[in-house]
mmCIF file of C-alpha atoms and ligand atoms in Angstrom:
data_model
loop_
_atom_site.group_PDB
_atom_site.id
_atom_site.type_symbol
_atom_site.label_atom_id
_atom_site.label_comp_id
_atom_site.label_asym_id
_atom_site.label_seq_id
_atom_site.Cartn_x
_atom_site.Cartn_y
_atom_site.Cartn_z
ATOM 1 C CA MET U 12 0.145 0.090 0.222
ATOM 2 C CA PHE U 13 0.998 3.422 -0.841
ATOM 3 C CA ASN U 14 1.876 5.425 2.399
ATOM 4 C CA VAL U 15 2.566 9.052 1.850
ATOM 5 C CA ASN U 16 3.557 9.728 5.396
ATOM 6 C CA LYS U 17 6.378 7.213 4.856
ATOM 7 C CA VAL U 18 7.390 8.472 1.287
ATOM 8 C CA ARG U 19 7.618 11.936 2.849
ATOM 9 C CA GLU U 20 10.318 11.107 5.543
ATOM 10 C CA ASP U 21 12.439 10.429 2.788
ATOM 11 C CA PHE U 22 12.544 13.909 1.546
ATOM 12 C CA PRO U 23 14.500 16.533 4.231
ATOM 13 C CA ILE U 24 13.440 19.685 2.550
ATOM 14 C CA LEU U 25 9.799 18.871 3.037
ATOM 15 C CA LYS U 26 10.341 19.576 7.113
ATOM 16 C CA ARG U 27 11.553 23.068 6.054
ATOM 17 C CA GLU U 28 9.592 26.303 6.902
ATOM 18 C CA VAL U 29 8.858 29.205 4.304
ATOM 19 C CA HIS U 30 8.011 32.442 5.916
ATOM 20 C CA GLY U 31 7.197 30.770 9.036
ATOM 21 C CA LYS U 32 5.028 28.253 7.561
ATOM 22 C CA PRO U 33 5.614 24.422 6.761
ATOM 23 C CA LEU U 34 6.470 24.407 3.231
ATOM 24 C CA VAL U 35 3.715 23.523 0.575
ATOM 25 C CA TYR U 36 5.685 22.401 -2.730
ATOM 26 C CA PHE U 37 3.394 22.724 -5.508
ATOM 27 C CA ASP U 38 6.245 23.642 -8.226
ATOM 28 C CA ASN U 39 7.004 19.759 -9.158
ATOM 29 C CA ALA U 40 6.491 20.213 -12.763
ATOM 30 C CA ALA U 41 9.557 22.819 -12.783
ATOM 31 C CA THR U 42 11.513 20.553 -10.624
ATOM 32 C CA SER U 43 11.060 17.786 -8.245
ATOM 33 C CA GLN U 44 12.617 17.370 -4.625
ATOM 34 C CA THR U 45 15.331 14.966 -3.535
ATOM 35 C CA PRO U 46 14.840 12.220 -1.752
ATOM 36 C CA GLN U 47 17.972 11.310 0.975
ATOM 37 C CA VAL U 48 19.316 8.294 -0.840
ATOM 38 C CA VAL U 49 20.072 10.617 -3.812
ATOM 39 C CA ILE U 50 21.470 13.102 -1.546
ATOM 40 C CA ASP U 51 23.523 10.152 -0.200
ATOM 41 C CA THR U 52 24.726 9.065 -3.598
ATOM 42 C CA ILE U 53 26.163 12.957 -4.369
ATOM 43 C CA VAL U 54 27.638 13.111 -1.170
ATOM 44 C CA ASP U 55 29.217 9.423 -1.622
ATOM 45 C CA TYR U 56 30.590 10.440 -4.882
ATOM 46 C CA TYR U 57 32.415 13.664 -3.839
ATOM 47 C CA SER U 58 33.389 12.030 -0.394
ATOM 48 C CA ASN U 59 34.851 8.541 -1.805
ATOM 49 C CA TYR U 60 35.410 8.118 -5.603
ATOM 50 C CA ASN U 61 35.420 11.506 -7.496
ATOM 51 C CA ALA U 62 37.720 11.182 -10.510
ATOM 52 C CA ASN U 63 37.651 11.548 -14.330
ATOM 53 C CA ILE U 64 35.931 8.521 -15.887
ATOM 54 C CA HIS U 65 36.900 6.091 -19.003
ATOM 55 C CA ARG U 66 40.790 5.597 -19.591
ATOM 56 C CA GLY U 67 41.728 6.197 -16.185
ATOM 57 C CA VAL U 68 44.211 3.462 -14.847
ATOM 58 C CA HIS U 69 43.755 4.082 -11.261
ATOM 59 C CA THR U 70 41.254 2.581 -9.059
ATOM 60 C CA LEU U 71 39.206 5.957 -8.477
ATOM 61 C CA SER U 72 38.717 6.390 -12.128
ATOM 62 C CA GLN U 73 37.646 2.777 -12.474
ATOM 63 C CA GLU U 74 35.215 3.098 -9.559
ATOM 64 C CA ALA U 75 33.754 6.135 -11.163
ATOM 65 C CA THR U 76 33.516 4.832 -14.539
ATOM 66 C CA ASP U 77 31.772 1.689 -13.446
ATOM 67 C CA LYS U 78 29.152 3.624 -11.220
ATOM 68 C CA TYR U 79 28.795 5.718 -14.343
ATOM 69 C CA GLU U 80 28.224 3.020 -16.618
ATOM 70 C CA GLU U 81 25.969 1.061 -14.221
ATOM 71 C CA ALA U 82 23.799 4.192 -14.153
ATOM 72 C CA ARG U 83 23.516 3.937 -17.889
ATOM 73 C CA ILE U 84 22.305 0.227 -17.609
ATOM 74 C CA LYS U 85 20.316 1.328 -14.909
ATOM 75 C CA ILE U 86 18.548 4.040 -17.315
ATOM 76 C CA LYS U 87 18.385 1.657 -20.126
ATOM 77 C CA ARG U 88 16.309 -0.807 -18.058
ATOM 78 C CA HIS U 89 14.070 1.707 -16.989
ATOM 79 C CA PHE U 90 13.136 3.247 -20.420
ATOM 80 C CA ASN U 91 13.664 -0.558 -21.937
ATOM 81 C CA ALA U 92 16.006 0.375 -24.718
ATOM 82 C CA LYS U 93 17.693 -2.463 -26.671
ATOM 83 C CA GLU U 94 21.439 -1.254 -26.009
ATOM 84 C CA ALA U 95 22.785 0.475 -23.347
ATOM 85 C CA TYR U 96 24.698 2.775 -25.909
ATOM 86 C CA GLU U 97 21.540 4.088 -26.865
ATOM 87 C CA ILE U 98 21.295 5.937 -23.870
ATOM 88 C CA ILE U 99 23.276 9.210 -24.469
ATOM 89 C CA LEU U 100 23.844 11.010 -21.328
ATOM 90 C CA THR U 101 23.071 14.958 -21.764
ATOM 91 C CA SER U 102 22.996 17.678 -19.502
ATOM 92 C CA GLY U 103 18.968 17.726 -19.733
ATOM 93 C CA THR U 104 15.884 17.754 -22.152
ATOM 94 C CA THR U 105 16.900 20.969 -23.704
ATOM 95 C CA HIS U 106 20.454 19.734 -24.627
ATOM 96 C CA ALA U 107 19.285 16.416 -25.944
ATOM 97 C CA ILE U 108 16.634 18.236 -28.024
ATOM 98 C CA ASN U 109 19.155 20.692 -29.408
ATOM 99 C CA MET U 110 21.504 17.570 -30.337
ATOM 100 C CA VAL U 111 19.123 16.063 -32.803
ATOM 101 C CA ALA U 112 17.989 19.094 -33.936
ATOM 102 C CA SER U 113 21.604 19.857 -34.529
ATOM 103 C CA GLY U 114 22.450 16.797 -35.963
ATOM 104 C CA PHE U 115 19.290 16.751 -38.855
ATOM 105 C CA GLU U 116 20.967 19.712 -39.854
ATOM 106 C CA THR U 117 23.044 17.643 -42.624
ATOM 107 C CA LEU U 118 19.511 15.267 -43.201
ATOM 108 C CA LEU U 119 17.202 17.899 -44.541
ATOM 109 C CA SER U 120 16.897 20.354 -47.472
ATOM 110 C CA LYS U 121 14.349 22.592 -48.545
ATOM 111 C CA GLY U 122 10.932 21.505 -49.099
ATOM 112 C CA ASP U 123 11.199 19.179 -46.179
ATOM 113 C CA GLU U 124 8.436 19.330 -43.572
ATOM 114 C CA LEU U 125 8.429 19.235 -39.696
ATOM 115 C CA ILE U 126 5.271 18.726 -37.500
ATOM 116 C CA VAL U 127 5.329 20.253 -33.976
ATOM 117 C CA SER U 128 2.512 20.223 -31.460
ATOM 118 C CA ALA U 129 0.750 23.508 -30.122
ATOM 119 C CA LEU U 130 1.509 22.159 -26.570
ATOM 120 C CA GLU U 131 5.125 22.383 -26.792
ATOM 121 C CA HIS U 132 7.394 23.905 -24.136
ATOM 122 C CA HIS U 133 9.925 26.418 -25.551
ATOM 123 C CA SER U 134 12.829 23.776 -25.694
ATOM 124 C CA ASN U 135 10.888 21.769 -28.160
ATOM 125 C CA ILE U 136 10.086 24.779 -30.819
ATOM 126 C CA VAL U 137 12.777 26.997 -30.651
ATOM 127 C CA PRO U 138 15.507 24.656 -31.682
ATOM 128 C CA TRP U 139 13.452 23.404 -34.489
ATOM 129 C CA GLN U 140 12.618 26.829 -35.834
ATOM 130 C CA MET U 141 16.417 27.650 -35.750
ATOM 131 C CA LEU U 142 16.915 24.247 -37.842
ATOM 132 C CA CYS U 143 14.376 25.437 -40.284
ATOM 133 C CA GLU U 144 15.885 28.710 -40.751
ATOM 134 C CA LYS U 145 19.411 26.870 -41.377
ATOM 135 C CA THR U 146 17.984 24.077 -43.745
ATOM 136 C CA GLY U 147 15.075 25.708 -45.662
ATOM 137 C CA ALA U 148 12.629 23.228 -44.150
ATOM 138 C CA SER U 149 9.124 24.334 -42.547
ATOM 139 C CA LEU U 150 7.231 23.925 -39.659
ATOM 140 C CA LYS U 151 3.703 22.880 -39.154
ATOM 141 C CA VAL U 152 1.867 22.696 -36.347
ATOM 142 C CA ILE U 153 -0.739 20.541 -34.781
ATOM 143 C CA PRO U 154 -3.159 22.421 -33.318
ATOM 144 C CA MET U 155 -4.960 22.354 -30.038
ATOM 145 C CA THR U 156 -8.657 22.443 -28.870
ATOM 146 C CA ASP U 157 -10.281 24.527 -25.974
ATOM 147 C CA GLU U 158 -9.605 21.528 -23.533
ATOM 148 C CA GLY U 159 -5.989 21.425 -24.183
ATOM 149 C CA VAL U 160 -6.022 18.375 -26.321
ATOM 150 C CA LEU U 161 -4.297 17.885 -29.696
ATOM 151 C CA ASP U 162 -6.423 18.170 -32.623
ATOM 152 C CA MET U 163 -5.734 14.851 -34.222
ATOM 153 C CA GLU U 164 -7.571 14.571 -37.136
ATOM 154 C CA THR U 165 -5.677 17.827 -38.415
ATOM 155 C CA TYR U 166 -2.579 15.891 -37.565
ATOM 156 C CA HIS U 167 -3.394 13.265 -39.840
ATOM 157 C CA LYS U 168 -3.820 15.585 -42.715
ATOM 158 C CA LEU U 169 -0.322 17.507 -41.916
ATOM 159 C CA LEU U 170 1.362 14.308 -42.572
ATOM 160 C CA ASN U 171 2.718 13.740 -46.103
ATOM 161 C CA GLU U 172 5.617 12.537 -48.056
ATOM 162 C CA SER U 173 7.597 15.608 -47.351
ATOM 163 C CA THR U 174 7.286 15.140 -43.495
ATOM 164 C CA LYS U 175 10.830 14.105 -42.187
ATOM 165 C CA LEU U 176 10.319 14.721 -38.418
ATOM 166 C CA VAL U 177 7.448 14.939 -35.729
ATOM 167 C CA PHE U 178 7.934 16.119 -32.303
ATOM 168 C CA CYS U 179 5.714 16.285 -29.353
ATOM 169 C CA ASN U 180 5.717 16.129 -25.446
ATOM 170 C CA HIS U 181 4.223 13.169 -23.882
ATOM 171 C CA VAL U 182 3.061 15.325 -21.322
ATOM 172 C CA SER U 183 2.336 18.886 -21.451
ATOM 173 C CA ASN U 184 3.927 21.122 -18.846
ATOM 174 C CA ALA U 185 1.556 23.881 -18.735
ATOM 175 C CA LEU U 186 -1.911 21.924 -18.858
ATOM 176 C CA GLY U 187 -0.931 18.512 -17.940
ATOM 177 C CA THR U 188 -2.499 16.820 -21.034
ATOM 178 C CA ILE U 189 -1.388 13.390 -21.604
ATOM 179 C CA ASN U 190 -0.706 13.045 -25.533
ATOM 180 C CA PRO U 191 -1.633 10.167 -27.553
ATOM 181 C CA ILE U 192 1.753 9.456 -28.570
ATOM 182 C CA GLU U 193 1.190 5.911 -29.754
ATOM 183 C CA GLU U 194 -0.754 7.364 -32.485
ATOM 184 C CA ILE U 195 1.388 10.075 -33.267
ATOM 185 C CA ILE U 196 4.183 7.761 -33.515
ATOM 186 C CA GLU U 197 2.431 4.931 -35.787
ATOM 187 C CA ALA U 198 1.024 7.573 -38.055
ATOM 188 C CA ALA U 199 4.359 9.467 -38.771
ATOM 189 C CA HIS U 200 6.128 5.991 -39.610
ATOM 190 C CA LYS U 201 3.734 5.078 -42.247
ATOM 191 C CA PHE U 202 5.520 8.319 -44.081
ATOM 192 C CA ASN U 203 8.903 7.214 -42.731
ATOM 193 C CA ALA U 204 9.122 10.323 -40.780
ATOM 194 C CA ALA U 205 11.057 10.008 -37.311
ATOM 195 C CA VAL U 206 9.538 11.079 -34.037
ATOM 196 C CA LEU U 207 10.937 12.977 -31.258
ATOM 197 C CA ILE U 208 9.004 12.654 -27.773
ATOM 198 C CA ASP U 209 9.774 15.169 -25.046
ATOM 199 C CA GLY U 210 8.885 13.035 -21.785
ATOM 200 C CA ALA U 211 10.308 15.806 -19.520
ATOM 201 C CA GLN U 212 6.910 16.243 -17.776
ATOM 202 C CA ALA U 213 6.072 12.389 -18.323
ATOM 203 C CA THR U 214 8.875 10.610 -16.816
ATOM 204 C CA PRO U 215 7.849 11.735 -13.148
ATOM 205 C CA HIS U 216 4.520 9.787 -13.531
ATOM 206 C CA ILE U 217 4.764 7.056 -16.437
ATOM 207 C CA LYS U 218 7.440 4.788 -16.985
ATOM 208 C CA PRO U 219 7.795 4.832 -20.804
ATOM 209 C CA ASP U 220 8.889 1.633 -22.818
ATOM 210 C CA VAL U 221 10.553 3.506 -25.730
ATOM 211 C CA GLN U 222 10.772 -0.344 -27.727
ATOM 212 C CA ALA U 223 7.051 -0.953 -27.178
ATOM 213 C CA LEU U 224 6.650 2.894 -28.214
ATOM 214 C CA ASP U 225 8.741 2.272 -31.297
ATOM 215 C CA VAL U 226 9.861 5.899 -30.720
ATOM 216 C CA ASP U 227 13.010 7.294 -32.686
ATOM 217 C CA PHE U 228 14.015 9.565 -29.857
ATOM 218 C CA TYR U 229 12.900 10.091 -26.236
ATOM 219 C CA VAL U 230 14.442 12.836 -23.913
ATOM 220 C CA ALA U 231 14.069 13.759 -19.928
ATOM 221 C CA SER U 232 15.541 15.454 -17.505
ATOM 222 C CA ALA U 233 16.422 13.775 -14.455
ATOM 223 C CA HIS U 234 15.880 16.811 -11.907
ATOM 224 C CA LYS U 235 12.262 16.142 -12.503
ATOM 225 C CA LEU U 236 12.143 12.734 -11.452
ATOM 226 C CA CYS U 237 14.068 13.248 -8.060
ATOM 227 C CA GLY U 238 17.252 12.963 -9.468
ATOM 228 C CA PRO U 239 19.747 16.191 -9.612
ATOM 229 C CA THR U 240 20.135 19.020 -12.087
ATOM 230 C CA GLY U 241 22.281 19.409 -15.125
ATOM 231 C CA VAL U 242 21.836 15.757 -16.155
ATOM 232 C CA GLY U 243 19.440 14.147 -18.541
ATOM 233 C CA LEU U 244 19.150 11.314 -21.397
ATOM 234 C CA LEU U 245 18.535 11.261 -25.060
ATOM 235 C CA TYR U 246 17.457 8.024 -25.806
ATOM 236 C CA GLY U 247 17.709 7.256 -29.722
ATOM 237 C CA LYS U 248 17.563 4.441 -31.903
ATOM 238 C CA GLN U 249 20.892 2.796 -32.972
ATOM 239 C CA GLU U 250 20.239 3.390 -36.632
ATOM 240 C CA TRP U 251 19.339 7.050 -35.919
ATOM 241 C CA LEU U 252 22.260 7.677 -33.723
ATOM 242 C CA GLU U 253 24.587 6.479 -36.290
ATOM 243 C CA LYS U 254 22.961 8.492 -38.987
ATOM 244 C CA LEU U 255 23.295 11.937 -36.945
ATOM 245 C CA PRO U 256 26.559 13.472 -36.825
ATOM 246 C CA PRO U 257 28.342 14.293 -33.454
ATOM 247 C CA TYR U 258 27.069 17.397 -31.696
ATOM 248 C CA GLN U 259 30.380 18.598 -30.355
ATOM 249 C CA GLY U 260 33.800 18.061 -30.754
ATOM 250 C CA GLY U 261 36.313 17.305 -28.321
ATOM 251 C CA GLY U 262 37.617 14.666 -26.060
ATOM 252 C CA GLU U 263 36.003 11.268 -25.497
ATOM 253 C CA MET U 264 34.119 11.600 -28.709
ATOM 254 C CA ILE U 265 36.876 10.361 -30.644
ATOM 255 C CA ALA U 266 38.382 7.097 -32.016
ATOM 256 C CA THR U 267 41.799 8.971 -33.418
ATOM 257 C CA VAL U 268 42.424 12.676 -33.786
ATOM 258 C CA SER U 269 45.514 13.613 -36.136
ATOM 259 C CA PHE U 270 45.646 16.892 -38.081
ATOM 260 C CA LYS U 271 44.640 14.931 -41.296
ATOM 261 C CA LYS U 272 42.051 13.116 -40.143
ATOM 262 C CA THR U 273 40.015 12.727 -37.037
ATOM 263 C CA THR U 274 37.737 9.260 -36.460
ATOM 264 C CA TYR U 275 34.912 9.517 -34.137
ATOM 265 C CA ALA U 276 34.149 7.135 -31.418
ATOM 266 C CA GLY U 277 31.504 4.766 -31.763
ATOM 267 C CA LEU U 278 28.065 5.028 -29.486
ATOM 268 C CA PRO U 279 27.506 6.768 -26.875
ATOM 269 C CA HIS U 280 30.700 8.307 -26.838
ATOM 270 C CA LYS U 281 30.388 9.888 -29.960
ATOM 271 C CA PHE U 282 27.713 11.956 -28.623
ATOM 272 C CA GLU U 283 29.609 12.611 -24.867
ATOM 273 C CA ALA U 284 32.211 15.006 -25.645
ATOM 274 C CA GLY U 285 34.052 16.328 -22.741
ATOM 275 C CA THR U 286 33.855 15.470 -19.208
ATOM 276 C CA PRO U 287 29.926 14.483 -18.426
ATOM 277 C CA ASN U 288 28.383 15.263 -15.366
ATOM 278 C CA ILE U 289 29.680 12.159 -13.631
ATOM 279 C CA CYS U 290 28.375 12.680 -10.397
ATOM 280 C CA GLY U 291 24.745 13.590 -11.786
ATOM 281 C CA GLY U 292 24.802 10.385 -13.937
ATOM 282 C CA ILE U 293 25.115 8.297 -10.999
ATOM 283 C CA ALA U 294 22.902 10.302 -9.055
ATOM 284 C CA PHE U 295 20.172 9.995 -12.193
ATOM 285 C CA GLY U 296 20.622 6.166 -11.984
ATOM 286 C CA ALA U 297 19.787 6.422 -7.776
ATOM 287 C CA ALA U 298 16.804 8.326 -8.691
ATOM 288 C CA LEU U 299 15.269 5.689 -10.876
ATOM 289 C CA ASP U 300 15.902 3.450 -8.637
ATOM 290 C CA TYR U 301 14.340 5.360 -5.724
ATOM 291 C CA MET U 302 11.220 6.214 -7.809
ATOM 292 C CA ASN U 303 10.646 2.385 -9.055
ATOM 293 C CA SER U 304 11.208 1.452 -5.329
ATOM 294 C CA VAL U 305 8.045 3.603 -4.433
ATOM 295 C CA GLY U 306 6.280 2.108 -7.873
ATOM 296 C CA PHE U 307 5.260 3.850 -11.171
ATOM 297 C CA ASN U 308 1.666 2.523 -10.744
ATOM 298 C CA GLU U 309 1.330 3.500 -7.114
ATOM 299 C CA ILE U 310 2.555 6.885 -7.770
ATOM 300 C CA ALA U 311 0.282 7.809 -11.057
ATOM 301 C CA ALA U 312 -2.589 6.131 -8.886
ATOM 302 C CA TYR U 313 -1.968 8.433 -5.956
ATOM 303 C CA GLU U 314 -1.573 11.514 -7.802
ATOM 304 C CA ASN U 315 -4.276 10.735 -9.868
ATOM 305 C CA GLU U 316 -6.431 10.904 -6.349
ATOM 306 C CA LEU U 317 -4.837 14.521 -5.485
ATOM 307 C CA LEU U 318 -5.685 15.586 -8.994
ATOM 308 C CA VAL U 319 -9.107 14.733 -8.826
ATOM 309 C CA TYR U 320 -9.497 16.212 -4.951
ATOM 310 C CA ALA U 321 -7.735 19.192 -5.977
ATOM 311 C CA THR U 322 -9.951 19.868 -9.013
ATOM 312 C CA GLN U 323 -12.914 19.503 -6.833
ATOM 313 C CA GLN U 324 -12.052 21.616 -4.341
ATOM 314 C CA LEU U 325 -10.758 24.394 -6.845
ATOM 315 C CA GLU U 326 -13.971 24.245 -8.779
ATOM 316 C CA LYS U 327 -15.610 25.778 -5.941
ATOM 317 C CA ILE U 328 -13.880 29.171 -5.850
ATOM 318 C CA GLU U 329 -15.936 31.455 -7.522
ATOM 319 C CA GLY U 330 -14.583 32.940 -11.067
ATOM 320 C CA LEU U 331 -11.897 30.276 -10.881
ATOM 321 C CA LYS U 332 -11.108 28.926 -14.567
ATOM 322 C CA ILE U 333 -9.145 25.926 -15.012
ATOM 323 C CA TYR U 334 -7.050 25.491 -18.459
ATOM 324 C CA GLY U 335 -6.473 21.972 -19.810
ATOM 325 C CA THR U 336 -9.331 19.744 -19.003
ATOM 326 C CA SER U 337 -8.185 16.550 -20.868
ATOM 327 C CA ALA U 338 -10.008 13.248 -19.247
ATOM 328 C CA ASN U 339 -6.158 11.964 -19.771
ATOM 329 C CA LYS U 340 -3.805 14.346 -17.533
ATOM 330 C CA THR U 341 -1.354 14.199 -14.964
ATOM 331 C CA ALA U 342 -1.605 16.208 -11.718
ATOM 332 C CA VAL U 343 -0.959 19.582 -13.275
ATOM 333 C CA ILE U 344 -3.865 22.335 -12.536
ATOM 334 C CA SER U 345 -3.360 25.468 -14.504
ATOM 335 C CA PHE U 346 -5.841 28.237 -13.765
ATOM 336 C CA ASN U 347 -6.803 31.851 -13.105
ATOM 337 C CA VAL U 348 -9.209 33.519 -10.887
ATOM 338 C CA GLY U 349 -11.427 36.409 -12.434
ATOM 339 C CA ALA U 350 -9.167 38.941 -13.823
ATOM 340 C CA ILE U 351 -6.676 38.625 -11.201
ATOM 341 C CA HIS U 352 -3.016 38.344 -12.310
ATOM 342 C CA PRO U 353 -1.316 35.124 -11.551
ATOM 343 C CA TYR U 354 1.779 36.885 -10.339
ATOM 344 C CA ASP U 355 -0.332 38.463 -7.673
ATOM 345 C CA ILE U 356 -1.774 35.083 -6.507
ATOM 346 C CA GLY U 357 1.793 33.519 -6.885
ATOM 347 C CA ALA U 358 3.320 35.923 -4.587
ATOM 348 C CA ILE U 359 0.435 35.990 -1.652
ATOM 349 C CA LEU U 360 0.749 32.164 -1.536
ATOM 350 C CA ASP U 361 4.478 32.154 -1.395
ATOM 351 C CA LYS U 362 4.229 34.530 1.969
ATOM 352 C CA LEU U 363 2.006 31.347 2.852
ATOM 353 C CA GLY U 364 4.482 29.219 2.679
ATOM 354 C CA ILE U 365 3.071 27.547 -0.655
ATOM 355 C CA ALA U 366 5.224 27.244 -3.810
ATOM 356 C CA VAL U 367 3.503 27.419 -6.989
ATOM 357 C CA ARG U 368 4.315 28.504 -10.533
ATOM 358 C CA THR U 369 3.076 31.566 -12.340
ATOM 359 C CA GLY U 370 3.724 32.601 -15.960
ATOM 360 C CA HIS U 371 3.703 31.341 -19.136
ATOM 361 C CA HIS U 372 5.486 28.349 -18.316
ATOM 362 C CA CYS U 373 7.694 28.303 -21.267
ATOM 363 C CA ALA U 374 4.708 27.292 -23.517
ATOM 364 C CA GLN U 375 3.692 31.002 -24.723
ATOM 365 C CA PRO U 376 1.928 29.744 -27.635
ATOM 366 C CA ILE U 377 -0.517 27.824 -25.163
ATOM 367 C CA MET U 378 -1.292 31.008 -23.601
ATOM 368 C CA ASP U 379 -1.764 32.834 -26.816
ATOM 369 C CA TYR U 380 -4.305 30.096 -27.747
ATOM 370 C CA TYR U 381 -6.354 31.251 -24.392
ATOM 371 C CA GLN U 382 -5.464 35.045 -25.158
ATOM 372 C CA ILE U 383 -4.086 35.224 -21.398
ATOM 373 C CA PRO U 384 -0.564 36.061 -20.179
ATOM 374 C CA GLY U 385 -0.217 33.396 -18.154
ATOM 375 C CA THR U 386 -1.590 31.143 -15.615
ATOM 376 C CA VAL U 387 -1.074 29.926 -11.769
ATOM 377 C CA ARG U 388 0.000 26.278 -12.082
ATOM 378 C CA ALA U 389 -0.226 23.860 -9.127
ATOM 379 C CA SER U 390 1.654 20.604 -9.884
ATOM 380 C CA PHE U 391 1.544 17.794 -7.552
ATOM 381 C CA SER U 392 3.698 14.734 -6.755
ATOM 382 C CA PHE U 393 3.321 11.376 -4.855
ATOM 383 C CA TYR U 394 5.007 13.077 -1.552
ATOM 384 C CA ASN U 395 2.007 15.795 -1.587
ATOM 385 C CA THR U 396 -1.050 15.176 0.575
ATOM 386 C CA LYS U 397 -4.648 16.128 0.746
ATOM 387 C CA GLU U 398 -3.919 18.159 3.915
ATOM 388 C CA GLU U 399 -1.733 20.645 1.777
ATOM 389 C CA ILE U 400 -4.198 20.924 -0.764
ATOM 390 C CA ASP U 401 -6.697 22.042 1.888
ATOM 391 C CA VAL U 402 -3.856 24.800 2.776
ATOM 392 C CA PHE U 403 -3.566 25.458 -0.702
ATOM 393 C CA VAL U 404 -7.375 26.026 -1.035
ATOM 394 C CA ILE U 405 -7.943 28.218 2.037
ATOM 395 C CA ALA U 406 -4.845 30.310 1.105
ATOM 396 C CA LEU U 407 -6.072 31.001 -2.325
ATOM 397 C CA GLN U 408 -9.436 31.911 -1.053
ATOM 398 C CA ARG U 409 -7.435 34.249 1.162
ATOM 399 C CA ALA U 410 -5.265 35.784 -2.018
ATOM 400 C CA VAL U 411 -8.450 36.195 -3.830
ATOM 401 C CA ALA U 412 -10.307 38.057 -1.041
ATOM 402 C CA MET U 413 -7.289 40.433 -0.719
ATOM 403 C CA LEU U 414 -7.172 41.032 -4.646
ATOM 404 C CA ALA U 415 -10.525 41.146 -6.065
HETATM 405 C C1 PLP H 512 11.197 20.992 -18.148
HETATM 406 C C2 PLP H 512 10.511 20.846 -19.578
HETATM 407 C C3 PLP H 512 11.755 20.942 -20.363
HETATM 408 C C4 PLP H 512 12.949 21.461 -20.311
HETATM 409 O O1 PLP H 512 13.600 20.904 -19.503
HETATM 410 P P1 PLP H 512 15.131 21.034 -18.748
HETATM 411 O O2 PLP H 512 15.506 20.014 -17.697
HETATM 412 O O3 PLP H 512 15.038 22.642 -18.675
HETATM 413 O O4 PLP H 512 15.962 20.973 -20.262
HETATM 414 C C5 PLP H 512 11.248 20.654 -21.889
HETATM 415 N N1 PLP H 512 10.018 19.953 -21.957
HETATM 416 C C6 PLP H 512 9.135 19.483 -21.218
HETATM 417 C C7 PLP H 512 7.480 19.275 -21.277
HETATM 418 C C8 PLP H 512 9.326 20.125 -19.874
HETATM 419 O O5 PLP H 512 8.442 20.172 -18.594
#
């Protein structure tokens, strides 16, 4: 049975106060909190075996290399990649998307088409716009509906022989919508287009199986799933990773270097130039172990309870409008109350110890669709409670009374 009080014991930060009030942390879609086992892993690395990895002859280097490669295998297993070398460790989702976008520069030409969804984070829009500018390819958009759901009928009409790439998030960070990525991938493959799925917002709640999805690229950030910042993954099918040129030149990514000709290392090193975030990679593995020990089915079921409860409570507040009402969503609630500016609500909530995000959530096209400057976003994790939601709803009512 899922025991939230036991889980909360794992997170030291949940004991702190903010402005004299117990912290209520509802900004999980921006970054998650860190359990003690992951903190311990980081301390252990720097206390006991900090060294540069690969090719080191000495003991510390070998220990660090072993742990780093063990982490890669944990990540491979978690995402069910076929091979460990299909897991490229990156600095995060943004870095991973840029790697793929930059790699496609040599593979695209004028007349090629790319398809993006209306629900994307800026990091899954801007690198592709830059790619289009460089290659002459054009960008088409899958529109969204008032519920914050993708218009799949239009998607199917956008696909054609010129479509080379489709990219879409698995879950929208601004609205929580879970997108029908199975359908998106299958349809794109009928036209031989590659698909990149941004899993930054899905991976804290869902355990994706990249082989079952048959996805070409899947990217995510460790810091949203109980790991540290500055590390993430690019999963790529072997055939694609071999087709793409290296992203950066430097140490670690070469086979041989001479001034006449340099040859590149095999996967995954071809994409891992320079000293990586060694400690971060190892801690990413520890975070996945931790989340799996809690259990993704348990996490999803409990978070859904929080979502249903919070939605019911919030809907009682007069003038409150929720954006993103898909039947299929994660525990994210984006809302506004009347004409009150989201920032003003966020600032008062902070004084009451409650952390929410306000603004456009790096998804301005969604805000443009609704013709609003931004929203207040409360995003829940498996370590949050219904009692915290009660505290939040009372605080919100106070804020609204002050501001209305
Ligand atoms: C957080 C997020 C990103 C960006 O992740 P970084 O860790 O900042 O690189 C991209 N897409 C989605 C859907 C996100 O939630």
